[in-house]
Amino acid sequence: MTCPMSEIEDLDLEFADLPEHAAVIETLWQEAALARRYGDTEPALDAYRRIIELDPSNTDALLAAAQACRLAGRPRDALLFCLDLLEMDRQHMGCRLELAEALRQIGQPDEAHAIIDILLMERPDSVQVWCGLGRLLNDENRLAGAELTLRRALGVDPGYGPAWAALGRILARRGEGEAAVDAFHAAITLEPEQPAHQVGLAEVLLEAHRTDEAAEHINRALALDDECAAAHMARARLAMLEGRQKESWEEALWRHRLPGVVRPLLPAAPWEGEDLQGAHLLLHAESELSVTLMMARFIPILAQRCTAITVLAQPGLVPLLEAQPGITRVLPLGKPLPDDLSADYAASLDDVALLLGIEPQSLPTRPYLSAPRPRIRRIRVPVGTLVKVGIAWGGERSEDGLSFPHVLDLSTLPGTLLFSLETGPRAAEARQQADPGLITDLSPTIADYADLAGRIAEMDLVIAADGPAAHLAAAMGKPVLLLLPHAAHPRWMRDRDDSPWYPGMALLRQPAPGQWGPPVAEARRRMEMLAQLAAERNDQQRRRATGTDAATSAFLAAHLAPGDLLIEVGGGNGDRVFQIIEQCGEVLVIVLEPSPTEAEILRDSLAIAGLEEQVEVIAAAAGARERHVLAARSRSGGPRVFTLPDWVPAATPMRPLAALLDERPHLAACRVAVRLDQRGWEDDVVAGLAGRAALVTLEHDEGSPAASRLTKAGYSLWRFPEETACGALVPFDGRPGTILALSPGMAPAVHYGPDSLPPSPAQMAAEAGRAMALAAPGPALQAKGQINEAADLYAQALAIDPFCAMANANLAVLQHLAGKPDAAIAGFTRALGRLGHSAILANLAAALRRAGRLGEAEALLGEARTAGRDTPDILSDLALVRRDQGRLSEAEALMRRARTQAPDRPGLSWGLAQILLGAGKLSEGLPLLAHHPDPPGRALHLPRWDGGDVVATSVLVEITGHADDALLLARFLPMLAARGALVHVACPDDMVALLADLPGIEQVVGEDDPLPECQVRTSLAALPGLLGLADTARPTGSGGYLLAGRGRRPVRDNRLRVGLTWGPGRGTAGRPCTLGDMLGLAIDPAVSLLALVEDEHLGHIQAEGVEALIERPMPQPAHLAEMAALISGLDVVVGGDTVQLHLAAALGKPVLALLPHGFDWRWPQGREDSPWYPTVRVLRAGPSGHWREPLRRVVSALAAMAEKKAHL
């Protein structure tokens, strides 16, 4: 709808300086508001320009014009208006915020953030500036930072309604439904007359399937403004969710009034349902790819009504749509239209169903898209493959996608192979987190959706999140399992496991938000059913191709041609006759059925089928001479024709085939083929044929002279090489079986029987053996350190047999070492399914334990123990499971048993040490620290110190392990010096300057420095045992045992200076506390945050969008001594189990340690303090891994510290 402009355009601007111009400007403001209400940007801009002409200093009009241009997708025009405004007022905050938004739209985000940063320095207490930053971060999809800045804005002004509404939208995008509801209620409380807040709340309620409440708030919004486009769009989504498609399509027309929605300018009149006879229709895609693929179903209907159809579609769809019937031309969206383009009518694909008057119950459901034939590439798979499964896990909306480890849960079903159809930014996950043996990445072969269709065409099943791959596969008629989040797109409606849009699609929904386990398990179950059906189908196909009937039918089908004559000797019930006529068409048939009764029944059957002119039935047997015989009716597999003495009367005549042919001169020109199924009479029948047949098929028995007679007559004899009737023939070798005799001059066909057959069990066993042989040298190569060579062998083996136990098990070890735990679990699971070896079971249990899947690991190990496999590996693995479950007494007993059975087994003493230390049994645990699995040192030529007298003895202490453990154990170095030893330390370069300040240390050398001359050596981990200590030697008081140099001078303000540290952690399998989890700490303006992390983690600050709230050290510390100096200037350190946290604790700084749920020997369970560090308070995540409660406690603790510091 276009807003009519008033007669203002005709005013004479010469009178602009008269007082009356105020009324004109007011009218123009109303014109602009009305135009923008109806989504008409140009009339609104015209009104703003007239205002500026009347009043060049009107900054409000300039700002409104800039905003209108930006919302209409014209950011460069917006920039011009902003620059004009800044010429008048360089400090105009609204203009600078609008300028930042426009700069982001034109691809200059750094400049946009620079403007916001300046505004924050100038106006740190401005709620509008914080909201502007939140809006910018939201547009950049950095939702965590957007939420944080909006909360900071509300900290400045809790009564600012737009900030609450913006926060509600961010929380909804992040999946925080309840929090979003609360935010919108706050906005409504503050601004009850604002319909947009009611709509925002309704949208969140729709996501939660609280449709009655959502409908109520939509109605409230429309009561406030019955032309609120956003409310009508919410009503459209509600109608779609409830299955009222037609109402939804009607309400969706209001989208054209939404801000920023611009109708394309097309060279055609809008189509509003008129008759299209003889018309050229221009269709344009308007929504995301999935909608374009879904609505393309209506193009065939339109093609029947108009002369030509041109489609404007997303560029990736162009090659696919060009190949579809009914489409004249396809053009890419986003590019200038060609000059020669013209059409009678134009319409959006989104509106076609409504314009066609389609009723929801009559949606077209037949497949309507197909892969262009040149884009289909045959995918070769191993012989044992039953089902090829295409999978795409990244949804078109980020909230629709599932994590890649769930994909690997589907890779362990025997007979199935996974192929990645993912083409988006998440396609790389298949390569980064798995191996081609588990999932084949097809993305390198996919340049557009025509290629994707070609790959889908080769699949037996597609499993996908809600995105283009799922829609394309369903549009092609492929069976699709669609994995849906709990808050699925409204097009999938509610409480349905099918879809009216795609009959071949099953909907597998999350039972609750975030729970992908149940739908993935159901997908796996259906995959297994499909594999079983495929196995049964293959078995039936092989059985159908086995036996005499299959072989003779294959022989005849390959050679018979129209006009040939087939003589069926021993006709039976006629099934073979009907089959051969179906296969070969216009052939003539003579059936010799020795039983008169059966012959009459067969005549009746053929007459009913209308074949009496094509098939002649003769009640006779075939033989070498004329005579009478006795014939049996039943076909038991043995002889049916029996000779009698001449003086005994018999009902069935026996006729030579040559005589029968002579009696039918009209058949003299026919080429004759004979199928001989008169058991025991083969030689007689061949003799009576007198060489008149071009080919003969028969069953050869041991000692039968028929084959010899045919050979003497000049026939070549052939047979199938195996029991199945498929493939090329080999010369007859005298063995019993079905044979084909070809007359002189005839050659066998290249191929007989079906084009292909499923592999036989023998073939699959042979391929499995070949794969094992290929993989066999791999373990020896691994032992030599030739990892790449071993991996290549395993890859070759898995290409032959994807479930080869040796290849999967050993490759899983490599996957674990490469940091791919989920791929390792999948590999071990495959191997265990094929070969139930205890070592594989133990490795799988260990992998599950490291992944935190303790219940599964315990069940596996329990099965092994039930089967009597109490090996040291099983016992130690179960001990570690019990340890991680917090059952330390049981863990200790199991580990001691394992250690007794295999006292020299590496790792068992260290495992026991961890359990003892975690249980607080320090007197026994500390000496076992010597078994800490550190890399070997450099001073292997020196004798080990045995703990004896070291007065005036030079001792080299080598530090080769992890830095956090080294910092924890560094407390023992001064104690060695106190024994009179001359202590020298060899350590990583990062620690040299830090340890050099420890009291009693003679010298500290780095990794590349020459080793000092010493008399004995020891490792740092061995010191507690060698020194005979019974406790952890905690420092007394509040001080630490490490010293920091002069700290960096902190900013001169009274805020609490907090060091924030995060990283992957290595103690437990639980999810460590990330920067994203801790962002809430930045809400309090009384707290200043400084990042204390490794270089590779600093990028998280930008990724989360919190550069304005978390300071980066400048410059970044080069080594731990500089990091210690940095920490010394802070008030407290908060974060996960990192080197920086251990360093702060060793320096004696107050530390709030955020640790995952689970066991770690350095942080005993069940207590919030540490036996190692007196200034550390430990706060743990719950068993579910959530950090909300421990972080709430951190916020309270920091607030108390900040309050104390503010009053110092």
mmCIF file of N, CA and C in Angstrom, residues 797-880:
data_model
loop_
_atom_site.group_PDB
_atom_site.id
_atom_site.type_symbol
_atom_site.label_atom_id
_atom_site.label_comp_id
_atom_site.label_asym_id
_atom_site.label_seq_id
_atom_site.Cartn_x
_atom_site.Cartn_y
_atom_site.Cartn_z
ATOM 1 N N ALA A 797 42.504 -49.687 4.555
ATOM 2 C CA ALA A 797 41.726 -50.828 5.035
ATOM 3 C C ALA A 797 40.262 -50.451 5.223
ATOM 4 N N LEU A 798 40.006 -49.262 5.787
ATOM 5 C CA LEU A 798 38.630 -48.840 6.028
ATOM 6 C C LEU A 798 37.893 -48.515 4.741
ATOM 7 N N ALA A 799 38.628 -48.158 3.687
ATOM 8 C CA ALA A 799 37.986 -47.939 2.392
ATOM 9 C C ALA A 799 37.458 -49.260 1.830
ATOM 10 N N ILE A 800 38.046 -50.371 2.252
ATOM 11 C CA ILE A 800 37.599 -51.689 1.802
ATOM 12 C C ILE A 800 36.535 -52.238 2.751
ATOM 13 N N ASP A 801 36.775 -52.113 4.052
ATOM 14 C CA ASP A 801 35.857 -52.621 5.077
ATOM 15 C C ASP A 801 35.776 -51.581 6.190
ATOM 16 N N PRO A 802 34.737 -50.728 6.179
ATOM 17 C CA PRO A 802 34.665 -49.643 7.172
ATOM 18 C C PRO A 802 34.603 -50.121 8.617
ATOM 19 N N PHE A 803 34.312 -51.392 8.840
ATOM 20 C CA PHE A 803 34.210 -51.889 10.210
ATOM 21 C C PHE A 803 35.342 -52.847 10.554
ATOM 22 N N CYS A 804 36.452 -52.752 9.808
ATOM 23 C CA CYS A 804 37.640 -53.546 10.110
ATOM 24 C C CYS A 804 38.101 -53.242 11.538
ATOM 25 N N ALA A 805 38.114 -54.260 12.386
ATOM 26 C CA ALA A 805 38.393 -54.042 13.808
ATOM 27 C C ALA A 805 39.792 -53.499 14.025
ATOM 28 N N MET A 806 40.799 -54.079 13.360
ATOM 29 C CA MET A 806 42.177 -53.641 13.585
ATOM 30 C C MET A 806 42.361 -52.196 13.162
ATOM 31 N N ALA A 807 41.843 -51.845 12.002
ATOM 32 C CA ALA A 807 42.015 -50.476 11.515
ATOM 33 C C ALA A 807 41.277 -49.486 12.402
ATOM 34 N N ASN A 808 40.048 -49.798 12.784
ATOM 35 C CA ASN A 808 39.273 -48.873 13.611
ATOM 36 C C ASN A 808 39.891 -48.689 14.988
ATOM 37 N N ALA A 809 40.310 -49.790 15.620
ATOM 38 C CA ALA A 809 40.843 -49.687 16.973
ATOM 39 C C ALA A 809 42.135 -48.878 16.999
ATOM 40 N N ASN A 810 43.048 -49.175 16.065
ATOM 41 C CA ASN A 810 44.322 -48.465 16.078
ATOM 42 C C ASN A 810 44.179 -47.022 15.607
ATOM 43 N N LEU A 811 43.294 -46.789 14.643
ATOM 44 C CA LEU A 811 43.061 -45.413 14.220
ATOM 45 C C LEU A 811 42.393 -44.613 15.334
ATOM 46 N N ALA A 812 41.561 -45.275 16.134
ATOM 47 C CA ALA A 812 40.934 -44.583 17.263
ATOM 48 C C ALA A 812 41.984 -44.098 18.252
ATOM 49 N N VAL A 813 43.039 -44.878 18.442
ATOM 50 C CA VAL A 813 44.131 -44.433 19.309
ATOM 51 C C VAL A 813 44.745 -43.150 18.750
ATOM 52 N N LEU A 814 44.964 -43.127 17.438
ATOM 53 C CA LEU A 814 45.541 -41.931 16.812
ATOM 54 C C LEU A 814 44.581 -40.751 16.911
ATOM 55 N N GLN A 815 43.285 -41.021 16.789
ATOM 56 C CA GLN A 815 42.301 -39.937 16.913
ATOM 57 C C GLN A 815 42.343 -39.348 18.322
ATOM 58 N N HIS A 816 42.488 -40.215 19.308
ATOM 59 C CA HIS A 816 42.583 -39.715 20.684
ATOM 60 C C HIS A 816 43.806 -38.823 20.846
ATOM 61 N N LEU A 817 44.942 -39.273 20.307
ATOM 62 C CA LEU A 817 46.163 -38.484 20.420
ATOM 63 C C LEU A 817 46.039 -37.159 19.674
ATOM 64 N N ALA A 818 45.220 -37.148 18.612
ATOM 65 C CA ALA A 818 45.038 -35.931 17.816
ATOM 66 C C ALA A 818 43.989 -34.996 18.404
ATOM 67 N N GLY A 819 43.448 -35.339 19.571
ATOM 68 C CA GLY A 819 42.454 -34.469 20.199
ATOM 69 C C GLY A 819 41.075 -34.583 19.585
ATOM 70 N N LYS A 820 40.722 -35.785 19.109
ATOM 71 C CA LYS A 820 39.399 -36.026 18.539
ATOM 72 C C LYS A 820 38.709 -37.112 19.361
ATOM 73 N N PRO A 821 38.273 -36.789 20.578
ATOM 74 C CA PRO A 821 37.755 -37.826 21.483
ATOM 75 C C PRO A 821 36.504 -38.522 20.971
ATOM 76 N N ASP A 822 35.604 -37.780 20.344
ATOM 77 C CA ASP A 822 34.365 -38.397 19.880
ATOM 78 C C ASP A 822 34.627 -39.350 18.719
ATOM 79 N N ALA A 823 35.570 -38.982 17.853
ATOM 80 C CA ALA A 823 35.949 -39.889 16.772
ATOM 81 C C ALA A 823 36.600 -41.143 17.333
ATOM 82 N N ALA A 824 37.395 -40.999 18.391
ATOM 83 C CA ALA A 824 38.019 -42.167 19.021
ATOM 84 C C ALA A 824 36.952 -43.099 19.578
ATOM 85 N N ILE A 825 35.945 -42.552 20.231
ATOM 86 C CA ILE A 825 34.865 -43.379 20.780
ATOM 87 C C ILE A 825 34.148 -44.125 19.660
ATOM 88 N N ALA A 826 33.877 -43.432 18.564
ATOM 89 C CA ALA A 826 33.200 -44.085 17.437
ATOM 90 C C ALA A 826 34.063 -45.205 16.862
ATOM 91 N N GLY A 827 35.356 -44.969 16.731
ATOM 92 C CA GLY A 827 36.241 -45.991 16.188
ATOM 93 C C GLY A 827 36.324 -47.218 17.076
ATOM 94 N N PHE A 828 36.481 -46.999 18.383
ATOM 95 C CA PHE A 828 36.528 -48.132 19.309
ATOM 96 C C PHE A 828 35.195 -48.888 19.306
ATOM 97 N N THR A 829 34.085 -48.157 19.202
ATOM 98 C CA THR A 829 32.773 -48.805 19.185
ATOM 99 C C THR A 829 32.629 -49.694 17.955
ATOM 100 N N ARG A 830 33.052 -49.202 16.813
ATOM 101 C CA ARG A 830 33.033 -50.026 15.604
ATOM 102 C C ARG A 830 33.871 -51.285 15.787
ATOM 103 N N ALA A 831 35.079 -51.091 16.308
ATOM 104 C CA ALA A 831 35.984 -52.233 16.463
ATOM 105 C C ALA A 831 35.409 -53.259 17.433
ATOM 106 N N LEU A 832 34.832 -52.799 18.536
ATOM 107 C CA LEU A 832 34.284 -53.713 19.525
ATOM 108 C C LEU A 832 33.103 -54.490 18.961
ATOM 109 N N GLY A 833 32.307 -53.846 18.094
ATOM 110 C CA GLY A 833 31.190 -54.551 17.485
ATOM 111 C C GLY A 833 31.626 -55.695 16.591
ATOM 112 N N ARG A 834 32.784 -55.575 15.996
ATOM 113 C CA ARG A 834 33.292 -56.622 15.113
ATOM 114 C C ARG A 834 34.119 -57.650 15.881
ATOM 115 N N LEU A 835 34.895 -57.201 16.863
ATOM 116 C CA LEU A 835 35.820 -58.081 17.567
ATOM 117 C C LEU A 835 35.796 -57.720 19.051
ATOM 118 N N GLY A 836 35.170 -58.566 19.878
ATOM 119 C CA GLY A 836 34.997 -58.242 21.290
ATOM 120 C C GLY A 836 36.238 -58.491 22.122
ATOM 121 N N HIS A 837 37.358 -57.925 21.718
ATOM 122 C CA HIS A 837 38.617 -58.119 22.428
ATOM 123 C C HIS A 837 38.640 -57.246 23.673
ATOM 124 N N SER A 838 39.216 -57.783 24.762
ATOM 125 C CA SER A 838 39.218 -57.043 26.027
ATOM 126 C C SER A 838 40.014 -55.748 25.936
ATOM 127 N N ALA A 839 41.085 -55.730 25.129
ATOM 128 C CA ALA A 839 41.875 -54.498 25.002
ATOM 129 C C ALA A 839 41.051 -53.405 24.323
ATOM 130 N N ILE A 840 40.258 -53.774 23.306
ATOM 131 C CA ILE A 840 39.402 -52.786 22.641
ATOM 132 C C ILE A 840 38.357 -52.277 23.620
ATOM 133 N N LEU A 841 37.772 -53.209 24.389
ATOM 134 C CA LEU A 841 36.760 -52.808 25.364
ATOM 135 C C LEU A 841 37.352 -51.840 26.385
ATOM 136 N N ALA A 842 38.554 -52.152 26.849
ATOM 137 C CA ALA A 842 39.187 -51.274 27.835
ATOM 138 C C ALA A 842 39.466 -49.901 27.245
ATOM 139 N N ASN A 843 39.919 -49.858 25.999
ATOM 140 C CA ASN A 843 40.190 -48.567 25.358
ATOM 141 C C ASN A 843 38.915 -47.760 25.175
ATOM 142 N N LEU A 844 37.828 -48.438 24.787
ATOM 143 C CA LEU A 844 36.558 -47.733 24.626
ATOM 144 C C LEU A 844 36.076 -47.197 25.963
ATOM 145 N N ALA A 845 36.176 -48.018 27.005
ATOM 146 C CA ALA A 845 35.752 -47.562 28.334
ATOM 147 C C ALA A 845 36.568 -46.352 28.774
ATOM 148 N N ALA A 846 37.884 -46.386 28.497
ATOM 149 C CA ALA A 846 38.729 -45.244 28.876
ATOM 150 C C ALA A 846 38.333 -43.995 28.108
ATOM 151 N N ALA A 847 38.036 -44.157 26.822
ATOM 152 C CA ALA A 847 37.628 -42.999 26.018
ATOM 153 C C ALA A 847 36.308 -42.431 26.517
ATOM 154 N N LEU A 848 35.359 -43.309 26.859
ATOM 155 C CA LEU A 848 34.076 -42.843 27.393
ATOM 156 C C LEU A 848 34.275 -42.131 28.725
ATOM 157 N N ARG A 849 35.163 -42.672 29.553
ATOM 158 C CA ARG A 849 35.419 -42.029 30.848
ATOM 159 C C ARG A 849 36.000 -40.642 30.661
ATOM 160 N N ARG A 850 36.967 -40.521 29.748
ATOM 161 C CA ARG A 850 37.581 -39.205 29.529
ATOM 162 C C ARG A 850 36.569 -38.212 28.982
ATOM 163 N N ALA A 851 35.555 -38.721 28.296
ATOM 164 C CA ALA A 851 34.513 -37.836 27.762
ATOM 165 C C ALA A 851 33.430 -37.543 28.793
ATOM 166 N N GLY A 852 33.582 -38.078 30.003
ATOM 167 C CA GLY A 852 32.592 -37.834 31.042
ATOM 168 C C GLY A 852 31.381 -38.730 30.967
ATOM 169 N N ARG A 853 31.404 -39.747 30.108
ATOM 170 C CA ARG A 853 30.267 -40.671 29.959
ATOM 171 C C ARG A 853 30.510 -41.872 30.869
ATOM 172 N N LEU A 854 30.460 -41.603 32.169
ATOM 173 C CA LEU A 854 30.873 -42.589 33.158
ATOM 174 C C LEU A 854 29.926 -43.775 33.212
ATOM 175 N N GLY A 855 28.629 -43.545 33.050
ATOM 176 C CA GLY A 855 27.681 -44.642 33.102
ATOM 177 C C GLY A 855 27.927 -45.665 32.007
ATOM 178 N N GLU A 856 28.189 -45.183 30.785
ATOM 179 C CA GLU A 856 28.471 -46.102 29.684
ATOM 180 C C GLU A 856 29.768 -46.861 29.917
ATOM 181 N N ALA A 857 30.788 -46.153 30.412
ATOM 182 C CA ALA A 857 32.063 -46.822 30.683
ATOM 183 C C ALA A 857 31.887 -47.885 31.757
ATOM 184 N N GLU A 858 31.140 -47.574 32.814
ATOM 185 C CA GLU A 858 30.931 -48.538 33.900
ATOM 186 C C GLU A 858 30.190 -49.766 33.383
ATOM 187 N N ALA A 859 29.173 -49.570 32.534
ATOM 188 C CA ALA A 859 28.419 -50.710 32.002
ATOM 189 C C ALA A 859 29.319 -51.629 31.177
ATOM 190 N N LEU A 860 30.165 -51.044 30.346
ATOM 191 C CA LEU A 860 31.077 -51.855 29.529
ATOM 192 C C LEU A 860 32.009 -52.681 30.397
ATOM 193 N N LEU A 861 32.621 -52.032 31.367
ATOM 194 C CA LEU A 861 33.569 -52.726 32.216
ATOM 195 C C LEU A 861 32.869 -53.770 33.079
ATOM 196 N N GLY A 862 31.620 -53.488 33.456
ATOM 197 C CA GLY A 862 30.853 -54.479 34.205
ATOM 198 C C GLY A 862 30.605 -55.729 33.376
ATOM 199 N N GLU A 863 30.300 -55.543 32.106
ATOM 200 C CA GLU A 863 30.126 -56.700 31.218
ATOM 201 C C GLU A 863 31.411 -57.512 31.126
ATOM 202 N N ALA A 864 32.534 -56.825 31.037
ATOM 203 C CA ALA A 864 33.812 -57.525 30.931
ATOM 204 C C ALA A 864 34.090 -58.342 32.194
ATOM 205 N N ARG A 865 33.797 -57.774 33.345
ATOM 206 C CA ARG A 865 34.053 -58.504 34.591
ATOM 207 C C ARG A 865 33.098 -59.676 34.735
ATOM 208 N N THR A 866 31.856 -59.512 34.295
ATOM 209 C CA THR A 866 30.907 -60.614 34.334
ATOM 210 C C THR A 866 31.382 -61.776 33.475
ATOM 211 N N ALA A 867 32.049 -61.423 32.373
ATOM 212 C CA ALA A 867 32.580 -62.455 31.476
ATOM 213 C C ALA A 867 33.909 -63.023 31.967
ATOM 214 N N GLY A 868 34.324 -62.633 33.169
ATOM 215 C CA GLY A 868 35.536 -63.188 33.737
ATOM 216 C C GLY A 868 36.814 -62.566 33.245
ATOM 217 N N ARG A 869 36.755 -61.295 32.781
ATOM 218 C CA ARG A 869 37.947 -60.638 32.247
ATOM 219 C C ARG A 869 38.509 -59.641 33.259
ATOM 220 N N ASP A 870 38.898 -60.102 34.448
ATOM 221 C CA ASP A 870 39.475 -59.188 35.438
ATOM 222 C C ASP A 870 40.947 -58.971 35.163
ATOM 223 N N THR A 871 41.242 -58.433 33.992
ATOM 224 C CA THR A 871 42.623 -58.154 33.631
ATOM 225 C C THR A 871 43.073 -56.861 34.297
ATOM 226 N N PRO A 872 44.376 -56.611 34.379
ATOM 227 C CA PRO A 872 44.831 -55.336 34.947
ATOM 228 C C PRO A 872 44.252 -54.131 34.224
ATOM 229 N N ASP A 873 44.107 -54.230 32.903
ATOM 230 C CA ASP A 873 43.539 -53.100 32.159
ATOM 231 C C ASP A 873 42.105 -52.833 32.593
ATOM 232 N N ILE A 874 41.302 -53.885 32.691
ATOM 233 C CA ILE A 874 39.903 -53.720 33.084
ATOM 234 C C ILE A 874 39.820 -53.182 34.510
ATOM 235 N N LEU A 875 40.605 -53.733 35.404
ATOM 236 C CA LEU A 875 40.566 -53.285 36.799
ATOM 237 C C LEU A 875 40.993 -51.828 36.940
ATOM 238 N N SER A 876 42.069 -51.459 36.246
ATOM 239 C CA SER A 876 42.535 -50.069 36.377
ATOM 240 C C SER A 876 41.559 -49.102 35.741
ATOM 241 N N ASP A 877 40.960 -49.486 34.607
ATOM 242 C CA ASP A 877 39.965 -48.605 33.986
ATOM 243 C C ASP A 877 38.747 -48.435 34.884
ATOM 244 N N LEU A 878 38.301 -49.528 35.507
ATOM 245 C CA LEU A 878 37.163 -49.417 36.411
ATOM 246 C C LEU A 878 37.532 -48.584 37.631
ATOM 247 N N ALA A 879 38.782 -48.701 38.088
ATOM 248 C CA ALA A 879 39.230 -47.874 39.211
ATOM 249 C C ALA A 879 39.143 -46.396 38.861
ATOM 250 N N LEU A 880 39.527 -46.040 37.640
ATOM 251 C CA LEU A 880 39.468 -44.640 37.235
ATOM 252 C C LEU A 880 38.024 -44.159 37.100
#
